[in-house]
Tab-separated table of C-alpha atoms and ligand atoms in Angstrom:
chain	number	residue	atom	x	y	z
G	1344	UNK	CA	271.316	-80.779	132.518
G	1345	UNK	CA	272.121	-79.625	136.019
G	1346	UNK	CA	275.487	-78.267	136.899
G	1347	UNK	CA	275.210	-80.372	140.532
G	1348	UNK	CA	274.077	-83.714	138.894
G	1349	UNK	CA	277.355	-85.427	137.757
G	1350	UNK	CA	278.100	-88.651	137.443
G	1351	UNK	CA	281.037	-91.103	136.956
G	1352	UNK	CA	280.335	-94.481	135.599
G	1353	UNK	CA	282.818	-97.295	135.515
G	1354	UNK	CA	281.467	-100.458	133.430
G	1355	UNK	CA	279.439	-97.998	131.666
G	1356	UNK	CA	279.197	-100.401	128.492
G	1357	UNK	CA	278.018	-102.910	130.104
G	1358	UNK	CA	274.053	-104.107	131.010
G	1359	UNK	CA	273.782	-102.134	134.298
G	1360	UNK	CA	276.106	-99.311	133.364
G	1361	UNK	CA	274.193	-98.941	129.862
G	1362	UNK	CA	270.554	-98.846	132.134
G	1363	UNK	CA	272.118	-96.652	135.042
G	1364	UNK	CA	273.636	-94.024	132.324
G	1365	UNK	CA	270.174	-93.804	130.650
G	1366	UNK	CA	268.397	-93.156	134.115
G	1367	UNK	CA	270.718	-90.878	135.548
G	1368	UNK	CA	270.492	-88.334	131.581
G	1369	UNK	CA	267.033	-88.591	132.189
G	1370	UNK	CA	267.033	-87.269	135.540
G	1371	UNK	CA	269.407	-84.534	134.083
G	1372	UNK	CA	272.673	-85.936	135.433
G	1373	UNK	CA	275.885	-84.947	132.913
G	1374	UNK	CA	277.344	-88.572	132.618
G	1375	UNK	CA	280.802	-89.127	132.725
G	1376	UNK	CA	281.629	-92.947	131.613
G	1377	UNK	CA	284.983	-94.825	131.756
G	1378	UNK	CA	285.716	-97.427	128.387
G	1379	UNK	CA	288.199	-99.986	127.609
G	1380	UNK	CA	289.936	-99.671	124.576
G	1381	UNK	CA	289.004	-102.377	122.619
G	1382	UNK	CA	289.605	-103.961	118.936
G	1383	UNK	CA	286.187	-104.896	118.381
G	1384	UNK	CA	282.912	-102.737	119.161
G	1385	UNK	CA	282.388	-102.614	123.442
G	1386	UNK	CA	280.395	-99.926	122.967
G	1387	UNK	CA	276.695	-101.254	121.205
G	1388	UNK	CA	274.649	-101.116	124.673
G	1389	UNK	CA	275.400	-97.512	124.514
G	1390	UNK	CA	275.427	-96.940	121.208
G	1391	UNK	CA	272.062	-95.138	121.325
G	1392	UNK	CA	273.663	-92.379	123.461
G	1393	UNK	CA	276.901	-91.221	121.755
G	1394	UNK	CA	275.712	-87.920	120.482
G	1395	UNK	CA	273.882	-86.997	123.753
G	1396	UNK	CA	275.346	-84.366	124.901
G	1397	UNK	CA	275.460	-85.454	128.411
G	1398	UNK	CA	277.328	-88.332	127.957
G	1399	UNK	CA	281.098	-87.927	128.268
G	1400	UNK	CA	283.276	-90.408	128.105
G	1401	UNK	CA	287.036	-91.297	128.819
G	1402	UNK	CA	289.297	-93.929	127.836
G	1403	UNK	CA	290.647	-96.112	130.846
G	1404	UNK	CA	291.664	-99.432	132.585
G	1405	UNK	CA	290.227	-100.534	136.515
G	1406	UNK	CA	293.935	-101.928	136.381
G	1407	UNK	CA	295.174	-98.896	135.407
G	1408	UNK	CA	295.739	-96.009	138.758
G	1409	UNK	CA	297.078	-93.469	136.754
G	1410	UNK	CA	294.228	-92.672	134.203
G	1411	UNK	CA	291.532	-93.299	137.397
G	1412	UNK	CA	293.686	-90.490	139.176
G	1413	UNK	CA	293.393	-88.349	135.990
G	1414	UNK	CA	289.736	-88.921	134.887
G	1415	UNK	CA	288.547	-87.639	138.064
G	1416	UNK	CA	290.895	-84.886	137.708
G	1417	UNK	CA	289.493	-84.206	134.394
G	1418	UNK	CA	285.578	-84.269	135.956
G	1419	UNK	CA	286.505	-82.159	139.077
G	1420	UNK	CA	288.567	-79.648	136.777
G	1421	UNK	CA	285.181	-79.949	134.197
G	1422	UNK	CA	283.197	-79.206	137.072
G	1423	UNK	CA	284.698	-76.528	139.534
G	1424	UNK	CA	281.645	-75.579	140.952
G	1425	UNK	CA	280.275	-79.370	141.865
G	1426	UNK	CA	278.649	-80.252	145.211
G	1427	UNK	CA	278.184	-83.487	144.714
G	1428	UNK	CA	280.287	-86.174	142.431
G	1429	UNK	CA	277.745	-90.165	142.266
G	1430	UNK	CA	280.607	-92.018	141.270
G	1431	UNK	CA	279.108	-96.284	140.758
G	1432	UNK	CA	281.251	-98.548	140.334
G	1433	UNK	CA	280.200	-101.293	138.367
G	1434	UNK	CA	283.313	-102.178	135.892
G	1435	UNK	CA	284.279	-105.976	136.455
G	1436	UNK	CA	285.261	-109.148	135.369
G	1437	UNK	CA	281.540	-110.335	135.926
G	1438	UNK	CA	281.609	-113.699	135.343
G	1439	UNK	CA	282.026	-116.552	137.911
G	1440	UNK	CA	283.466	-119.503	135.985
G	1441	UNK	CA	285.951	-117.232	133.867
G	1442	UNK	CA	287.208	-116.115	137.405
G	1443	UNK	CA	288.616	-119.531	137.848
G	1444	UNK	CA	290.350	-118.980	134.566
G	1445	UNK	CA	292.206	-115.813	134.854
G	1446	UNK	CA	291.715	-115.696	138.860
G	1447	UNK	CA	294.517	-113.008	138.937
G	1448	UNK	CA	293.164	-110.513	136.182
G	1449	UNK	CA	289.691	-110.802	138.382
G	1450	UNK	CA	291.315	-110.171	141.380
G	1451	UNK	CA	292.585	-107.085	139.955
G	1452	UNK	CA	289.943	-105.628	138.242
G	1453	UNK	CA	287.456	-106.390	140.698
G	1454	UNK	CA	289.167	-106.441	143.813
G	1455	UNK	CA	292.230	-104.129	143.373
G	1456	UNK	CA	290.544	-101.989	141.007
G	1457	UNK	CA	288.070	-100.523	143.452
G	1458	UNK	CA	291.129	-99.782	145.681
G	1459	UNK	CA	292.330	-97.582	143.072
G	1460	UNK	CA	289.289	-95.564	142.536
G	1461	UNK	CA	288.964	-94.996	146.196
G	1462	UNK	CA	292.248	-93.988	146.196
G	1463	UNK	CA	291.755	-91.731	143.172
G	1464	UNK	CA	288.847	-89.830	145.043
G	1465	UNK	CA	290.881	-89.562	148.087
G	1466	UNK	CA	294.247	-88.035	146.102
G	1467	UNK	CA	292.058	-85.671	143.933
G	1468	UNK	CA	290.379	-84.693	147.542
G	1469	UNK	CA	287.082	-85.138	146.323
G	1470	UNK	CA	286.226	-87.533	149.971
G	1471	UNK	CA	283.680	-85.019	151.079
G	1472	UNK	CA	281.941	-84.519	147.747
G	1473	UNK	CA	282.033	-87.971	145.902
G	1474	UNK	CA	278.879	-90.204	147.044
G	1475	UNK	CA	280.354	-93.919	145.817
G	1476	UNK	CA	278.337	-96.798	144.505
G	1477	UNK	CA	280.111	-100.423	144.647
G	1478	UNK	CA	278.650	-103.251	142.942
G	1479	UNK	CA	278.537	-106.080	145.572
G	1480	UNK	CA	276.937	-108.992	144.735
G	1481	UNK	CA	275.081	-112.253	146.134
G	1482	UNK	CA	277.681	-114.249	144.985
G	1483	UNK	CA	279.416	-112.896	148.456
G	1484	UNK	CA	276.870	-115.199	150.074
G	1485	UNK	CA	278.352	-118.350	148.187
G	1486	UNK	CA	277.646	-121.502	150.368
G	1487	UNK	CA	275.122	-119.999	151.987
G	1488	UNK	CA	274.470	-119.631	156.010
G	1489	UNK	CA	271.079	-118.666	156.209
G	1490	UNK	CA	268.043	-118.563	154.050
G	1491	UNK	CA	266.936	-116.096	152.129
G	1492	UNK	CA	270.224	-114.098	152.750
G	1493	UNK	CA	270.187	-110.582	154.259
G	1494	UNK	CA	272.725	-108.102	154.653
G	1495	UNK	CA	273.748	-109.642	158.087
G	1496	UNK	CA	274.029	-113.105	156.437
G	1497	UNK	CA	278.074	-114.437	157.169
G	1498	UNK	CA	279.610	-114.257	153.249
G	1499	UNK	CA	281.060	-117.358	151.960
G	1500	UNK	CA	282.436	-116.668	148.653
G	1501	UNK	CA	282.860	-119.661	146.193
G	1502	UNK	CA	285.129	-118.499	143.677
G	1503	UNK	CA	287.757	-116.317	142.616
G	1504	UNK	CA	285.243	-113.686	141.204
G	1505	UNK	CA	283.419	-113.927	144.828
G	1506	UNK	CA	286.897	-113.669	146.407
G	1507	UNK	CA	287.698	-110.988	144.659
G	1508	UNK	CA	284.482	-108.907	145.397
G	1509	UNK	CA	284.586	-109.463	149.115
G	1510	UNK	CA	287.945	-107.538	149.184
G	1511	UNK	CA	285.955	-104.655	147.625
G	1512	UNK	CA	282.962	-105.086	149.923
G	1513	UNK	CA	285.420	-104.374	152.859
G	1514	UNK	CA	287.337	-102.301	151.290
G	1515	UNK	CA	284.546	-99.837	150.741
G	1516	UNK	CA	283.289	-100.194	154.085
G	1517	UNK	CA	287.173	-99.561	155.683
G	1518	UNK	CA	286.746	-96.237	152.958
G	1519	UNK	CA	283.539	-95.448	155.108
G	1520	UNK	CA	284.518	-95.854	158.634
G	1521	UNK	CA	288.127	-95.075	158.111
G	1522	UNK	CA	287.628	-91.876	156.086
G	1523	UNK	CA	284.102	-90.793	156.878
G	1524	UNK	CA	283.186	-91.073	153.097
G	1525	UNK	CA	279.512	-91.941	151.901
G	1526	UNK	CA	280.555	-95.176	150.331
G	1527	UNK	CA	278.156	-97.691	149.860
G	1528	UNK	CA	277.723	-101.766	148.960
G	1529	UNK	CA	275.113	-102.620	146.737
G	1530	UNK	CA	274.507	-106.533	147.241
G	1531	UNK	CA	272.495	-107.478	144.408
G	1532	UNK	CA	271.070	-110.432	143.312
G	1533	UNK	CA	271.022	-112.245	139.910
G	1534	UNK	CA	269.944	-109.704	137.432
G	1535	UNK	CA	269.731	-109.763	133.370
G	1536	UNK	CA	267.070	-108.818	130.627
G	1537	UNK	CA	267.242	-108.424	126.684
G	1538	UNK	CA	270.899	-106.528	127.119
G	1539	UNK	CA	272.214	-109.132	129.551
G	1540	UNK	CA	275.668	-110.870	128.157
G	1541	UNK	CA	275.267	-113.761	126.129
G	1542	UNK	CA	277.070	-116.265	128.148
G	1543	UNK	CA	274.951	-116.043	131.530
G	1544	UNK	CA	272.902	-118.865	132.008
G	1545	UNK	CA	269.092	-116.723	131.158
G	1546	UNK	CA	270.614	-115.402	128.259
G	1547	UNK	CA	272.244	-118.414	126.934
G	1548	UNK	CA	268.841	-119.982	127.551
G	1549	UNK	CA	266.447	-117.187	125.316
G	1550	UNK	CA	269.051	-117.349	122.730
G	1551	UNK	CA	269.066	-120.851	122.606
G	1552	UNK	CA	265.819	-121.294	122.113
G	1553	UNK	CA	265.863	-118.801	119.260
G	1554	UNK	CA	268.776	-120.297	117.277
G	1555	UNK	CA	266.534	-124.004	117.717
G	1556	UNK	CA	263.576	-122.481	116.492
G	1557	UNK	CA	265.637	-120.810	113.392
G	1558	UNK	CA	266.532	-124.441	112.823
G	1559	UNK	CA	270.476	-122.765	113.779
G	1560	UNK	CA	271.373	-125.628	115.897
G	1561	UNK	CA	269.448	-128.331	117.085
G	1562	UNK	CA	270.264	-128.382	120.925
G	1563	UNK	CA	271.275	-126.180	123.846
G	1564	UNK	CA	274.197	-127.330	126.023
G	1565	UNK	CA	274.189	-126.265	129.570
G	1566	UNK	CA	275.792	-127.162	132.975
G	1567	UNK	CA	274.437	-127.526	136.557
G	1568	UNK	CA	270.588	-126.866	135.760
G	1569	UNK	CA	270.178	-127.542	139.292
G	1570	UNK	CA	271.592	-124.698	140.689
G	1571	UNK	CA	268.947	-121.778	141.839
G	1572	UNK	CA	269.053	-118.107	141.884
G	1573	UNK	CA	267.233	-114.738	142.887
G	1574	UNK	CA	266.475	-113.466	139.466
G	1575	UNK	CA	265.664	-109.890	138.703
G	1576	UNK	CA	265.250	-106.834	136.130
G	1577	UNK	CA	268.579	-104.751	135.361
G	1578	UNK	CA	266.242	-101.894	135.062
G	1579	UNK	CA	264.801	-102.105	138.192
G	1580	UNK	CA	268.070	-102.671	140.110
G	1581	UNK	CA	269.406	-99.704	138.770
G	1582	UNK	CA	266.836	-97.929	140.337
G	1583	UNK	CA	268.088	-99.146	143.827
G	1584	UNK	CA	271.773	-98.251	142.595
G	1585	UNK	CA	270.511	-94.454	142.494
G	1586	UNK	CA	268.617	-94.478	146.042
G	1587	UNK	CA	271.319	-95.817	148.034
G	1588	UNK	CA	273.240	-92.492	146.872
G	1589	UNK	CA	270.422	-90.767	147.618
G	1590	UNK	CA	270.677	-90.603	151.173
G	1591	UNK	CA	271.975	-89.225	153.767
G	1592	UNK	CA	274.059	-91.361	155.183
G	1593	UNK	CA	275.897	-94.611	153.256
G	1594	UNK	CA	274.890	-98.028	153.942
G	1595	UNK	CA	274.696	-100.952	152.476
G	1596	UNK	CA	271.876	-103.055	150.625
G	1597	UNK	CA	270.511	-106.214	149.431
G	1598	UNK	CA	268.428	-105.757	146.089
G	1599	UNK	CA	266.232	-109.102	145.671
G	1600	UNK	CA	263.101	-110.824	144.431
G	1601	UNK	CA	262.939	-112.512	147.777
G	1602	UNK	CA	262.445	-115.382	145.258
G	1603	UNK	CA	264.523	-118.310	143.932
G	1604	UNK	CA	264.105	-120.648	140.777
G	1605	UNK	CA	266.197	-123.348	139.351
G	1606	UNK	CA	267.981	-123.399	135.997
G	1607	UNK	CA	265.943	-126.117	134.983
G	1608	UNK	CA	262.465	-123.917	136.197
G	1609	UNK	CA	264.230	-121.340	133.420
G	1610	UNK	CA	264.568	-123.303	131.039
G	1611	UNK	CA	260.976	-125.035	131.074
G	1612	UNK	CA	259.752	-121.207	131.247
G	1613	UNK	CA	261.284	-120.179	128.537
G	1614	UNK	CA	260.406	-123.311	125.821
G	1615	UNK	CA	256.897	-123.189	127.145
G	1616	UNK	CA	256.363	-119.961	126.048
G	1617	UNK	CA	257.503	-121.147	122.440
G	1618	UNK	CA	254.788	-124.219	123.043
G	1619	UNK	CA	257.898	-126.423	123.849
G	1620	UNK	CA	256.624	-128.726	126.387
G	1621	UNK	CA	260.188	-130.138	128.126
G	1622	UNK	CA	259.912	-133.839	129.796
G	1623	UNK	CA	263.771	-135.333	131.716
G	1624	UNK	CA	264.981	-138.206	131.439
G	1625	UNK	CA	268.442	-139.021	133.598
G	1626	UNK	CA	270.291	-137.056	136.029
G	1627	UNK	CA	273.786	-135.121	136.512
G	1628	UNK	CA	275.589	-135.005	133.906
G	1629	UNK	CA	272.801	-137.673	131.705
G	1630	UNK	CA	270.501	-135.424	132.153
G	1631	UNK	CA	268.381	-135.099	128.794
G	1632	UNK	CA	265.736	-132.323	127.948
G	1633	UNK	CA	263.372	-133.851	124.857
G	1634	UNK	CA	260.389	-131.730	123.647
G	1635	UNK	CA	256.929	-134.073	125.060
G	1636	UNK	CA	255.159	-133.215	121.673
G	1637	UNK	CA	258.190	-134.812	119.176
G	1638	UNK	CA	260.289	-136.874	121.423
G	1639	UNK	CA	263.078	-134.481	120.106
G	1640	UNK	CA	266.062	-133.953	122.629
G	1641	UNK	CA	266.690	-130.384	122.871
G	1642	UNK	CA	268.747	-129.803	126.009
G	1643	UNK	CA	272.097	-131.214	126.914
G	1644	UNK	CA	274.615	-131.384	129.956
G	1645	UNK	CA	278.501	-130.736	129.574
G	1646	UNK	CA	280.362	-130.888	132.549
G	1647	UNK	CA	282.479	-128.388	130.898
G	1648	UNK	CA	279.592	-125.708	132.360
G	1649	UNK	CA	280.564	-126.838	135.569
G	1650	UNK	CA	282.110	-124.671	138.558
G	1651	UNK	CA	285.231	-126.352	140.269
G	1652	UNK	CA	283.073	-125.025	143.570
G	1653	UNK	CA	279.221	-123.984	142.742
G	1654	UNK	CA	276.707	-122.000	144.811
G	1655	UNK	CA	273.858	-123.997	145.257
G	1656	UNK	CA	271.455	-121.654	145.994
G	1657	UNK	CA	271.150	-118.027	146.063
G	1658	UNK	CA	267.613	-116.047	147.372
G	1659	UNK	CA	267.582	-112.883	148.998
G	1660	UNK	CA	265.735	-110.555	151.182
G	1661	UNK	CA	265.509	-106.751	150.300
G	1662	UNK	CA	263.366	-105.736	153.233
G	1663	UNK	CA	265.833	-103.252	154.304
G	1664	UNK	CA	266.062	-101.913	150.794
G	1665	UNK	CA	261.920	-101.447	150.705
G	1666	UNK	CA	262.183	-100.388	154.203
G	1667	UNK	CA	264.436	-97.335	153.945
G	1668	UNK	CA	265.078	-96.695	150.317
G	1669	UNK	CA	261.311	-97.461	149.454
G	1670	UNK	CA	262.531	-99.748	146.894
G	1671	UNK	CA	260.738	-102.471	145.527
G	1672	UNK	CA	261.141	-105.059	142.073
G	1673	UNK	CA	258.708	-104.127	139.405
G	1674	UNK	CA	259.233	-106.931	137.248
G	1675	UNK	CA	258.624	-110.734	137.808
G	1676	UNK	CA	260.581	-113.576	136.743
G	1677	UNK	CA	257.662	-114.941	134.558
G	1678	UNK	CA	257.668	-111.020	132.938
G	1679	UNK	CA	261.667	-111.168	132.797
G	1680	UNK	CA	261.957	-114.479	130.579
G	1681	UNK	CA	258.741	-113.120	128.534
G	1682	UNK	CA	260.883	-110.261	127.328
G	1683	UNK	CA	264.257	-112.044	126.564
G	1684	UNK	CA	262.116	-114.788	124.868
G	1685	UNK	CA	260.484	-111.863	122.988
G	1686	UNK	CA	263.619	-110.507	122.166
G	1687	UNK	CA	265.949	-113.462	120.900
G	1688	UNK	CA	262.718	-115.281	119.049
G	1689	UNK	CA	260.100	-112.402	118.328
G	1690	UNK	CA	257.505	-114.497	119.993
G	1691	UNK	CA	255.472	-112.321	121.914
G	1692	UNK	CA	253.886	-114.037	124.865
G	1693	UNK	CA	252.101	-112.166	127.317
G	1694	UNK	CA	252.108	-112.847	130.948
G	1695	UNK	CA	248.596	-112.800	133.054
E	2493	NAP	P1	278.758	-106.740	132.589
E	2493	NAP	O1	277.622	-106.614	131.631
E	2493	NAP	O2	279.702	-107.876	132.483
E	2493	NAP	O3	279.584	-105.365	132.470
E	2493	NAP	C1	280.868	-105.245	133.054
E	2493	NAP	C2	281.448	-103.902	132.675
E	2493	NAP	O4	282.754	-103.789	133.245
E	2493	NAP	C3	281.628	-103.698	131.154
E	2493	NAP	O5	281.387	-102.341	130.851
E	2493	NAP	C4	283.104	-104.021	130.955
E	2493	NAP	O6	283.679	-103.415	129.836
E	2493	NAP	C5	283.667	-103.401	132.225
E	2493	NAP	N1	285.008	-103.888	132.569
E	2493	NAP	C6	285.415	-105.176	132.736
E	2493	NAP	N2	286.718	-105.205	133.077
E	2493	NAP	C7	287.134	-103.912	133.101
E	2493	NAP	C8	288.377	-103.292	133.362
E	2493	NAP	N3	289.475	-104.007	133.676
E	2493	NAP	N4	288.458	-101.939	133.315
E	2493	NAP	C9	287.370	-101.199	132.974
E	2493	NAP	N5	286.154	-101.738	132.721
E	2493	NAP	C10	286.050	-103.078	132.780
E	2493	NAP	O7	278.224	-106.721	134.097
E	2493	NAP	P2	276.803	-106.277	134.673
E	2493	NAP	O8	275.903	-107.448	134.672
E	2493	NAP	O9	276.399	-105.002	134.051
E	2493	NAP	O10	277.198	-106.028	136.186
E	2493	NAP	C11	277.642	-104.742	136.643
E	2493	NAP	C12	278.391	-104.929	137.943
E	2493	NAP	O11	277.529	-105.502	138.927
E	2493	NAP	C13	279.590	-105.841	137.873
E	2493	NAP	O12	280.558	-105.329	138.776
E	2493	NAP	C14	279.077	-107.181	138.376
E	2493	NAP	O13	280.131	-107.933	138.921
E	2493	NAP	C15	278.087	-106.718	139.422
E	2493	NAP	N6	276.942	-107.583	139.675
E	2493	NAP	C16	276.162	-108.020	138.637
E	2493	NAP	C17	275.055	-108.805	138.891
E	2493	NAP	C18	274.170	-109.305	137.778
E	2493	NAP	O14	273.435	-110.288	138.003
E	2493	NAP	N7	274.168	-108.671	136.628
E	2493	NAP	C19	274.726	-109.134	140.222
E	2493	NAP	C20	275.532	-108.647	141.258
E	2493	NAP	C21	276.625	-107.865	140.964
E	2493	NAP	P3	283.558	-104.083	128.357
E	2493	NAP	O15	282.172	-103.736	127.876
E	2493	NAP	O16	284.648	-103.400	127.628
E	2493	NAP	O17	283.765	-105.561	128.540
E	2494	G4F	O1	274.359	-117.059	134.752
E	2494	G4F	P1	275.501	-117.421	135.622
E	2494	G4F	O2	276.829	-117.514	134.990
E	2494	G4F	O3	275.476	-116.388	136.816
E	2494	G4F	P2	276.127	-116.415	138.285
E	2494	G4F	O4	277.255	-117.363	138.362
E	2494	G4F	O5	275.013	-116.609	139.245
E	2494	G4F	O6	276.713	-114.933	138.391
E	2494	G4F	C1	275.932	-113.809	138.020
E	2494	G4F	O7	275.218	-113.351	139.143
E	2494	G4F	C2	276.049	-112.880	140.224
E	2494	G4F	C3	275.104	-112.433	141.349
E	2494	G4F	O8	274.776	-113.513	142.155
E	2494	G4F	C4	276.896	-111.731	139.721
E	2494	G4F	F1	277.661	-111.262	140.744
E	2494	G4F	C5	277.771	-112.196	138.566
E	2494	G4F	O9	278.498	-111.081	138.066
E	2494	G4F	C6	276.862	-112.747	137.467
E	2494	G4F	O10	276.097	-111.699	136.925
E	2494	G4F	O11	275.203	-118.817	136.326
E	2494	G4F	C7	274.003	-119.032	137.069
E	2494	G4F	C8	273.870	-120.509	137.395
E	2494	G4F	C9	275.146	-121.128	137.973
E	2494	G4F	O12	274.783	-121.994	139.005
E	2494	G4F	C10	275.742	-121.925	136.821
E	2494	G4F	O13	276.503	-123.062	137.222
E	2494	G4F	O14	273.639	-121.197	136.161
E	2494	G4F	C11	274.469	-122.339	136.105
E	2494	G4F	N1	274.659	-122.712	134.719
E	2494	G4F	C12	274.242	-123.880	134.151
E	2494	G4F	N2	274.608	-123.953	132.886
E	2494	G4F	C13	275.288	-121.998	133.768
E	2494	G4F	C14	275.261	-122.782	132.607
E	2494	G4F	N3	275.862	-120.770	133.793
E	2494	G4F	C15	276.418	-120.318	132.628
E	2494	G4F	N4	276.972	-119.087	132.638
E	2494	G4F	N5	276.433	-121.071	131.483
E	2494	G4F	C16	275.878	-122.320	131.418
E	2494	G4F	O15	275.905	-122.983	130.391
């Protein structure tokens, strides 16, 4: 370890924090992590790092200003000597159509809960030596103005969870200007692989197909397979989370494929590796996804999937990224769905 790489991750159990935490130990970082206290098991994506002795980590709440105040307190008094604090933020409520659910509990965690660590590096005066990551996201972009969406592209957020984010977008950017601190937006695109949660649409898709070909269930149920997104690797976005702390100055940054693919392209992927050949019949909400080989249907519509407001389409341009953090997406989305198929139905299919 090295006593000026420290780290404070919020959202450190979940698929980016898990990735982040195991890039920044092996670049020597000591990793502090904030977790929720929970009554089942949050911890399993970071299971695999509990007895490292770089890992540290602290019981807490994004709702909750008081223990934000006095983790940081506990890492700057752990640390007297530290030049530099890279604190990411990447705890949220992550997931669109539960925003329109518990809108409020969103709003709070995503939203006002990046208020309150700002404000918890600002009261524990570490301004001039935190570095601050903040997850932003594509969903800003929402009904979008412009194609492929840039970091100049007007935002248009499409749901609570968007809503929520954008106050945190400007919110770190007010931190910046206001404050002088090196705060910086991360506005990433779609990203998931084998640790992604279960109920995002690639996920749900992999494991799907797994349970149908373990003869667990005979069908998958989806929503809008329409809909299209910019569809990366965790790992590699992580990887872009580190640069933009990295330099000199803050800034924010699109990470993207600079490509876009429906739900339905997904799904089709993902069967045909497993030699399911899909064929439609009907549209909307009749739509009907039958295997061409059996005349099986496989894949079903509920419009319970649905968003009260959707975003159509999402793809994104990371030129700026490539330009000045030199960073570029290693893995393709034919690559991506190769190793979540892999992983939720031990079919190996290799991509050429
Ligand atoms: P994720 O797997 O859902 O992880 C979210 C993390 O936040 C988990 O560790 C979760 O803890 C924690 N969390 C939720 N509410 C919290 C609260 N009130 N207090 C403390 N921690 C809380 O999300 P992800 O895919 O890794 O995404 C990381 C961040 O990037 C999120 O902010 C997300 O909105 C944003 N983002 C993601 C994508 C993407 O495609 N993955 C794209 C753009 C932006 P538990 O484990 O206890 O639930
Ligand atoms: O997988 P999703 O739930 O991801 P969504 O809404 O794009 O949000 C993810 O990416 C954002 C970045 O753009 C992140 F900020 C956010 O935290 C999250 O990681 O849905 C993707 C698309 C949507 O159009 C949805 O309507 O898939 C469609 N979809 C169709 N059937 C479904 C389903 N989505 C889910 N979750 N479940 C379905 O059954």
């Amino acid at each position: 370890m090295n006593a000026n790489r420290v780290a404070f991750i919020t959202g450190i159990t979940g698929q980016d924090g898990s990735y982040l935490a195991e890039l920044l130990i092996s670049k020597e970082y000591l990793v502090h992590g904030l977790i929720r206290r929970s009554s089942t098991i949050n911890t399993a994506r970071i299971a695999h790092l509990f007895h490292n002795p770089a890992l540290k980590l602290h019981y807490g709440d994004m709702t909750d200003s008081a223990c934000l105040y006095k983790i940081l307190n506990n890492i700057k008094t752990a640390h007297p000597t530290m030049e530099r604090l890279e604190i990411y933020n990447l705890a949220a409520q992550s997931h669109v159509k539960i925003s329109f659910e518990m809108p409020e509990y969103t709003a709070d965690t995503d939203g006002f809960g990046t208020l309150k660590l700002l404000e918890a590096i600002r009261n524990n005066n570490l301004d001039s030596v935190a570095r601050f990551y903040q997850a932003s996201t594509s969903e800003l972009y929402g009904k979008v103005q412009e194609m492929p969406q840039r970091e100049t592209t007007p935002f248009y957020p499409r749901s609570p969870y968007a809503v929520g984010k954008l106050y945190a977008y400007w919110i770190v950017k007010n931190y910046r200007e206001a404050y002088g601190m090196h705060a910086s937006n991360g506005i990433l695109f779609n990203h998931g692989g084998v640790r992604r949660g279960h109920n995002f649409v690639e996920r749900k898709i992999t494991l799907g197909l797994g349970k149908i070909l373990r003869g667990e269930t005979d069908r998958l149920i989806l929503g809008n397979i329409d809909s299209q997104r910019d569809l990366g690797s965790a790992q590699d976005y992580v990887e872009g989370m580190w640069l933009m702390l990295q330099q000199d100055a803050p800034d924010d940054y699109v990470l993207a494929t600079g490509e876009t693919h429906s739900v339905r392209e997904m799904i089709e992927l993902a069967f045909g590796m497993a030699s399911i050949r899909l064929k439609w019949r009907g549209t909307g909400s009749n739509a009907v996804g039958y295997d061409e080989a059996t005349g099986k249907d496989l894949i079903f519509i509920d419009p319970k999937y649905y968003r009260p407001t959707e975003v159509d389409v999402l793809w994104g341009d990371a030129s700026k990224a490539a330009q000045v953090l030199g960073w570029r997406p290693r893995t393709s989305f034919q690559q991506l769905i190769a190793e979540m198929v892999q992983q939720d139905t031990q079919i190996v299919y290799k991509v050429v």
